[in-house]
Every structure is written in C-alpha cells, then in structure tokens.
PDB file of C-alpha atoms in Angstrom:
ATOM      1  CA  MET A 116      76.178  93.368  74.009  1.00 83.00           C
ATOM      2  CA  PRO A 117      75.891  93.745  70.544  1.00 84.00           C
ATOM      3  CA  THR A 118      75.324  91.394  68.283  1.00 86.00           C
ATOM      4  CA  ALA A 119      74.887  93.159  64.727  1.00 87.00           C
ATOM      5  CA  LEU A 120      75.778  96.484  63.420  1.00 90.00           C
ATOM      6  CA  PRO A 121      72.539  99.064  64.594  1.00 91.00           C
ATOM      7  CA  LEU A 122      70.246 100.145  62.005  1.00 94.00           C
ATOM      8  CA  VAL A 123      70.557 103.780  60.995  1.00 95.00           C
ATOM      9  CA  ARG A 124      66.966 106.091  61.624  1.00 95.00           C
ATOM     10  CA  ARG A 125      67.003 108.305  58.748  1.00 94.00           C
ATOM     11  CA  ARG A 126      65.066 109.460  55.542  1.00 94.00           C
ATOM     12  CA  CYS A 127      65.927 108.289  52.762  1.00 94.00           C
ATOM     13  CA  HIS A 128      65.358 111.065  49.822  1.00 92.00           C
ATOM     14  CA  VAL A 129      64.464 108.706  47.644  1.00 93.00           C
ATOM     15  CA  CYS A 130      62.358 106.220  48.893  1.00 93.00           C
ATOM     16  CA  ALA A 131      61.088 107.495  51.912  1.00 87.00           C
ATOM     17  CA  SER A 132      61.539 105.283  54.222  1.00 94.00           C
ATOM     18  CA  GLU A 133      63.335 105.164  57.349  1.00 95.00           C
ATOM     19  CA  ARG A 134      66.252 102.487  57.354  1.00 96.00           C
ATOM     20  CA  PHE A 135      69.929 102.125  56.118  1.00 97.00           C
ATOM     21  CA  ARG A 136      72.498  99.899  57.209  1.00 96.00           C
ATOM     22  CA  ALA A 137      76.172 100.172  57.107  1.00 94.00           C
ATOM     23  CA  SER A 138      77.761  99.817  53.747  1.00 94.00           C
ATOM     24  CA  GLY A 139      80.956  98.746  55.754  1.00 94.00           C
ATOM     25  CA  LYS A 140      82.283 100.701  53.379  1.00 96.00           C
ATOM     26  CA  PHE A 141      83.887 104.582  54.286  1.00 97.00           C
ATOM     27  CA  ARG A 142      84.786 107.215  51.623  1.00 97.00           C
ATOM     28  CA  VAL A 143      87.672 108.782  52.079  1.00 95.00           C
ATOM     29  CA  ASN A 144      88.744 112.063  49.054  1.00 95.00           C
ATOM     30  CA  ALA A 145      91.553 114.248  49.785  1.00 91.00           C
ATOM     31  CA  ASN A 146      91.962 117.528  47.663  1.00 90.00           C
ATOM     32  CA  HIS A 147      95.415 119.015  47.810  1.00 89.00           C
ATOM     33  CA  LYS A 148      96.195 119.020  51.814  1.00 92.00           C
ATOM     34  CA  VAL A 149      92.499 118.277  53.009  1.00 95.00           C
ATOM     35  CA  LEU A 150      89.995 114.970  53.973  1.00 95.00           C
ATOM     36  CA  ASP A 151      86.750 114.847  53.993  1.00 96.00           C
ATOM     37  CA  ALA A 152      85.703 111.459  55.100  1.00 96.00           C
ATOM     38  CA  TRP A 153      82.868 109.400  54.867  1.00 97.00           C
ATOM     39  CA  LEU A 154      80.304 107.084  56.091  1.00 97.00           C
ATOM     40  CA  LEU A 155      78.564 104.655  53.317  1.00 97.00           C
ATOM     41  CA  VAL A 156      74.711 103.882  54.651  1.00 97.00           C
ATOM     42  CA  LEU A 157      72.629 102.339  52.262  1.00 97.00           C
ATOM     43  CA  CYS A 158      68.774 102.342  51.866  1.00 97.00           C
ATOM     44  CA  THR A 159      67.117  99.419  53.808  1.00 96.00           C
ATOM     45  CA  GLY A 160      64.077  99.764  51.125  1.00 95.00           C
ATOM     46  CA  CYS A 161      66.399 100.781  47.889  1.00 96.00           C
ATOM     47  CA  GLY A 162      69.607 100.138  48.271  1.00 95.00           C
ATOM     48  CA  ASP A 163      70.095 103.811  47.936  1.00 95.00           C
ATOM     49  CA  THR A 164      73.903 105.475  49.287  1.00 96.00           C
ATOM     50  CA  ALA A 165      73.837 108.140  51.537  1.00 95.00           C
ATOM     51  CA  LYS A 166      77.223 109.760  52.893  1.00 96.00           C
ATOM     52  CA  LEU A 167      77.600 110.630  56.867  1.00 96.00           C
ATOM     53  CA  PRO A 168      79.978 113.006  56.798  1.00 96.00           C
ATOM     54  CA  LEU A 169      82.739 112.202  59.373  1.00 96.00           C
ATOM     55  CA  LEU A 170      85.495 114.752  58.603  1.00 94.00           C
ATOM     56  CA  GLU A 171      85.287 117.988  56.622  1.00 94.00           C
ATOM     57  CA  ARG A 172      87.680 119.763  54.707  1.00 95.00           C
ATOM     58  CA  VAL A 173      90.352 118.767  57.591  1.00 95.00           C
ATOM     59  CA  HIS A 174      93.777 118.658  57.015  1.00 95.00           C
ATOM     60  CA  VAL A 175      95.679 115.962  55.980  1.00 91.00           C
ATOM     61  CA  ARG A 176      98.378 116.745  58.940  1.00 93.00           C
ATOM     62  CA  SER A 177      95.438 116.990  62.077  1.00 94.00           C
ATOM     63  CA  VAL A 178      94.501 113.730  61.129  1.00 93.00           C
ATOM     64  CA  ARG A 179      95.931 110.696  63.584  1.00 94.00           C
ATOM     65  CA  PRO A 180      97.049 108.554  60.504  1.00 94.00           C
ATOM     66  CA  GLU A 181      95.933 105.533  62.687  1.00 96.00           C
ATOM     67  CA  LEU A 182      92.983 106.738  61.695  1.00 95.00           C
ATOM     68  CA  LEU A 183      93.674 107.065  58.559  1.00 94.00           C
ATOM     69  CA  ASP A 184      94.488 103.800  58.086  1.00 95.00           C
ATOM     70  CA  ARG A 185      91.028 102.346  59.529  1.00 96.00           C
ATOM     71  CA  LEU A 186      89.510 104.550  56.815  1.00 96.00           C
ATOM     72  CA  HIS A 187      91.117 103.015  54.044  1.00 95.00           C
ATOM     73  CA  ASP A 188      90.738  99.744  56.126  1.00 96.00           C
ATOM     74  CA  ASN A 189      86.891  99.959  56.089  1.00 96.00           C
ATOM     75  CA  ASP A 190      87.899  98.256  59.766  1.00 94.00           C
ATOM     76  CA  ALA A 191      84.675  97.301  60.972  1.00 90.00           C
ATOM     77  CA  GLY A 192      85.442  98.676  64.830  1.00 91.00           C
ATOM     78  CA  LEU A 193      85.816 101.683  63.369  1.00 94.00           C
ATOM     79  CA  ILE A 194      82.121 101.579  61.980  1.00 94.00           C
ATOM     80  CA  ALA A 195      80.709 100.776  65.295  1.00 91.00           C
ATOM     81  CA  GLU A 196      82.847 103.170  67.181  1.00 91.00           C
ATOM     82  CA  LEU A 197      81.750 106.105  64.841  1.00 94.00           C
ATOM     83  CA  LEU A 198      77.814 105.061  64.620  1.00 93.00           C
ATOM     84  CA  GLN A 199      77.680 105.511  68.023  1.00 89.00           C
ATOM     85  CA  ASP A 200      79.536 108.421  68.981  1.00 91.00           C
ATOM     86  CA  PRO A 201      77.244 111.113  69.976  1.00 90.00           C
ATOM     87  CA  VAL A 202      78.611 113.661  68.135  1.00 93.00           C
ATOM     88  CA  VAL A 203      78.363 111.936  64.541  1.00 94.00           C
ATOM     89  CA  GLN A 204      74.982 111.115  65.684  1.00 94.00           C
ATOM     90  CA  HIS A 205      74.380 115.001  66.025  1.00 95.00           C
ATOM     91  CA  ARG A 206      76.254 116.088  63.436  1.00 94.00           C
ATOM     92  CA  ASN A 207      74.064 113.444  60.636  1.00 95.00           C
ATOM     93  CA  ARG A 208      71.034 113.948  62.931  1.00 94.00           C
ATOM     94  CA  ILE A 209      70.791 110.225  62.793  1.00 95.00           C
ATOM     95  CA  ALA A 210      69.389 107.958  65.544  1.00 92.00           C
ATOM     96  CA  LEU A 211      70.557 103.878  65.631  1.00 91.00           C
ATOM     97  CA  ASP A 212      67.992 101.199  66.210  1.00 91.00           C
ATOM     98  CA  TRP A 213      68.788  98.557  67.578  1.00 89.00           C
ATOM     99  CA  ASP A 214      66.424  96.139  67.415  1.00 86.00           C
ATOM    100  CA  ASN A 215      67.339  92.604  66.769  1.00 81.00           C
ATOM    101  CA  ALA A 216      70.890  93.714  66.922  1.00 82.00           C
ATOM    102  CA  TRP A 217      71.538  92.504  70.909  1.00 83.00           C
ATOM    103  CA  ARG A 218      71.429  90.111  72.952  1.00 81.00           C
ATOM    104  CA  LEU A 219      71.562  89.521  77.104  1.00 79.00           C
ATOM    105  CA  ASP A 220      74.401  87.629  79.064  1.00 78.00           C
ATOM    106  CA  THR A 221      73.090  86.103  82.225  1.00 73.00           C
ATOM    107  CA  GLY A 222      76.003  84.385  83.121  1.00 68.00           C
ATOM    108  CA  GLY A 223      73.428  81.510  84.350  1.00 62.00           C
ATOM    109  CA  THR A 224      69.899  81.212  86.393  1.00 59.00           C
ATOM    110  CA  ASP A 225      70.961  80.018  89.653  1.00 61.00           C
ATOM    111  CA  HIS A 226      71.238  82.062  91.585  1.00 61.00           C
ATOM    112  CA  LEU A 227      67.699  82.999  90.600  1.00 60.00           C
ATOM    113  CA  ASP A 228      66.038  80.526  93.426  1.00 68.00           C
ATOM    114  CA  ARG A 229      67.982  82.802  96.217  1.00 73.00           C
ATOM    115  CA  GLU A 230      65.568  85.642  98.006  1.00 80.00           C
ATOM    116  CA  VAL A 231      67.309  88.179  97.766  1.00 83.00           C
ATOM    117  CA  ILE A 232      69.811  89.144  94.915  1.00 82.00           C
ATOM    118  CA  ASP A 233      72.048  92.075  93.351  1.00 85.00           C
ATOM    119  CA  ILE A 234      72.900  92.589  90.445  1.00 84.00           C
ATOM    120  CA  SER A 235      74.869  94.354  88.755  1.00 86.00           C
ATOM    121  CA  VAL A 236      73.823  94.994  84.627  1.00 87.00           C
ATOM    122  CA  ARG A 237      76.498  96.252  81.956  1.00 88.00           C
ATOM    123  CA  PHE A 238      76.537  97.573  78.671  1.00 87.00           C
ATOM    124  CA  ALA A 239      79.159  96.022  75.559  1.00 84.00           C
ATOM    125  CA  ALA A 240      77.726  99.489  73.968  1.00 82.00           C
ATOM    126  CA  ARG A 241      75.089 102.519  74.218  1.00 81.00           C
ATOM    127  CA  ILE A 242      72.181 100.689  73.364  1.00 84.00           C
ATOM    128  CA  PRO A 243      69.484 102.179  74.750  1.00 86.00           C
ATOM    129  CA  VAL A 244      66.749  99.660  76.454  1.00 87.00           C
ATOM    130  CA  ARG A 245      64.265  99.232  79.250  1.00 88.00           C
ATOM    131  CA  PRO A 246      66.021  97.838  82.300  1.00 89.00           C
ATOM    132  CA  VAL A 247      62.370  95.872  83.308  1.00 91.00           C
ATOM    133  CA  ARG A 248      62.378  94.772  79.765  1.00 87.00           C
ATOM    134  CA  LEU A 249      66.158  93.109  80.620  1.00 86.00           C
ATOM    135  CA  ILE A 250      65.203  92.334  83.803  1.00 86.00           C
ATOM    136  CA  ALA A 251      62.382  90.220  82.666  1.00 87.00           C
ATOM    137  CA  GLU A 252      64.411  88.002  79.844  1.00 84.00           C
ATOM    138  CA  GLY A 253      67.874  87.757  82.742  1.00 82.00           C
ATOM    139  CA  CYS A 254      65.229  86.537  85.154  1.00 81.00           C
ATOM    140  CA  ALA A 255      63.504  84.425  83.321  1.00 81.00           C
ATOM    141  CA  LEU A 256      59.923  86.869  84.325  1.00 86.00           C
ATOM    142  CA  SER A 257      56.859  88.811  82.582  1.00 91.00           C
ATOM    143  CA  ARG A 258      56.715  91.945  81.795  1.00 90.00           C
ATOM    144  CA  ALA A 259      53.569  92.520  84.671  1.00 92.00           C
ATOM    145  CA  GLU A 260      55.378  90.320  86.782  1.00 92.00           C
ATOM    146  CA  VAL A 261      58.523  92.799  86.833  1.00 90.00           C
ATOM    147  CA  GLU A 262      56.247  96.329  87.438  1.00 92.00           C
ATOM    148  CA  ARG A 263      54.499  94.493  89.497  1.00 92.00           C
ATOM    149  CA  LEU A 264      57.446  93.728  91.840  1.00 91.00           C
ATOM    150  CA  ILE A 265      58.417  97.805  91.242  1.00 91.00           C
ATOM    151  CA  THR A 266      54.863  98.507  92.954  1.00 92.00           C
ATOM    152  CA  ASP A 267      55.546  96.342  95.156  1.00 92.00           C
ATOM    153  CA  GLY A 268      59.172  97.667  95.856  1.00 91.00           C
ATOM    154  CA  LYS A 269      60.644  94.131  96.087  1.00 91.00           C
ATOM    155  CA  LEU A 270      62.734  95.518  92.929  1.00 90.00           C
ATOM    156  CA  VAL A 271      64.608  98.303  93.248  1.00 91.00           C
ATOM    157  CA  SER A 272      67.332 100.018  91.767  1.00 90.00           C
ATOM    158  CA  ALA A 273      69.170 103.746  91.712  1.00 91.00           C
ATOM    159  CA  VAL A 274      67.644 104.252  87.975  1.00 90.00           C
ATOM    160  CA  ARG A 275      64.206 105.041  86.681  1.00 90.00           C
ATOM    161  CA  LEU A 276      63.557 101.259  85.042  1.00 89.00           C
ATOM    162  CA  ASN A 277      60.629 102.463  83.034  1.00 88.00           C
ATOM    163  CA  SER A 278      62.327 105.043  80.973  1.00 89.00           C
ATOM    164  CA  LYS A 279      65.233 103.987  78.671  1.00 88.00           C
ATOM    165  CA  ILE A 280      68.552 103.703  79.542  1.00 89.00           C
ATOM    166  CA  SER A 281      72.606 102.903  78.134  1.00 87.00           C
ATOM    167  CA  SER A 282      74.963 102.981  81.356  1.00 88.00           C
ATOM    168  CA  ASP A 283      75.292 100.267  83.630  1.00 91.00           C
ATOM    169  CA  PHE A 284      72.598 100.389  86.703  1.00 90.00           C
ATOM    170  CA  THR A 285      72.669  97.866  89.427  1.00 90.00           C
ATOM    171  CA  PHE A 286      69.116  97.050  91.020  1.00 89.00           C
ATOM    172  CA  THR A 287      68.656  94.538  94.186  1.00 89.00           C
ATOM    173  CA  LEU A 288      65.540  92.287  93.623  1.00 86.00           C
ATOM    174  CA  LYS A 289      63.466  90.479  97.254  1.00 86.00           C
ATOM    175  CA  ARG A 290      61.524  86.848  96.762  1.00 73.00           C
ATOM    176  CA  GLU A 291      59.422  85.662  98.547  1.00 64.00           C
ATOM    177  CA  ALA A 292      60.893  82.572 100.930  1.00 53.00           C
ATOM    178  CA  PRO A 293      60.029  79.474  98.393  1.00 51.00           C
ATOM    179  CA  ASN A 294      57.405  77.577 101.885  1.00 51.00           C
ATOM    180  CA  HIS A 295      58.678  73.769 102.742  1.00 47.00           C
TER     181      HIS A 295
END
C-alpha cells in the first residue's frame, strides 16, 4: 500500500535532474469557455516548477463539476489518482518512482510455520514491484532463499515472480515439514 506520493521521473530542463515531486497544487486557467488544467511538480534538484497537462482546451461544460471542484481544492486524492493514471503518464511521457513510497502489510506471521500456505497479494495502488521482493519481505526470507524455492518448485504462481508487476496475484509456498 502507498505511504506517500511517488516521485515523477522526468528530466528537468534547468538542472538535468531526473526526479520531480508533486507540489500538491493544480493550476486551472479559463479562457472564455475553454479550460486548461495542469498538475504542478517541483524538481527535487533545483526546485523548478514543471506543469503536467491534464486538460487542454476543454469546453467548460464538458468538465464534471465535482472534478473542477477537486482541481480548485488541490485535492490530494485526485493528485494520487492522476499520477497513477496510465493515460496521464503516457501523455506527459513520465514514469513513477515508488522507492520508499510504499509498505507491505502482511496481517501477521502466524501462518509462516505451516507446510503449505496459499497467499493472495492485493495492491492498494498500481505500484510496480517484483513479487520476489514482496515474498521475501512478507515471509521473512532472503531473496536468495525465495529464488531457491522457485527453482525447486516449492514456490509457484501463475505470474512471473522475477519481473515487476502491479496487479493482484496469488502464490503457493510449500515448506518442509519440521522434524520432531
């Protein structure tokens, strides 16, 4: 689940930094009956402001009133929604940097002593992460141990566990029975 807004990956035209952070503000400009709206982002290197276009030359009547209210109110939830919108990312040629902006909630570790565990992973936001990393963190294993379990066929999933994904998935972990 996200703990903060991700950084925006985009080159700064002033200092050549590659990261921007959301300022928490929108800019809305009306010219007669058409609107333009931008999300303002600040360079993490020099502080320069860049505008990410959201609406361009859109007729006022075609914008939902609640969206316009959220833009005027600098709604933090709307900022998070728009940053994660694939259309906004593509249009602005940006990517998101989720480093240190998410956490894993496991619901406890009492299940880790079972021989076979079936786990469902649910994403609260579209955060690209390698399942191997989540499994290692959530099951208190090293990444090398997770890789070995995959190789040995004791960790199985319908998704590729070594590549980044951002959608829900399940996996099954089979452990050796403890010798008593």
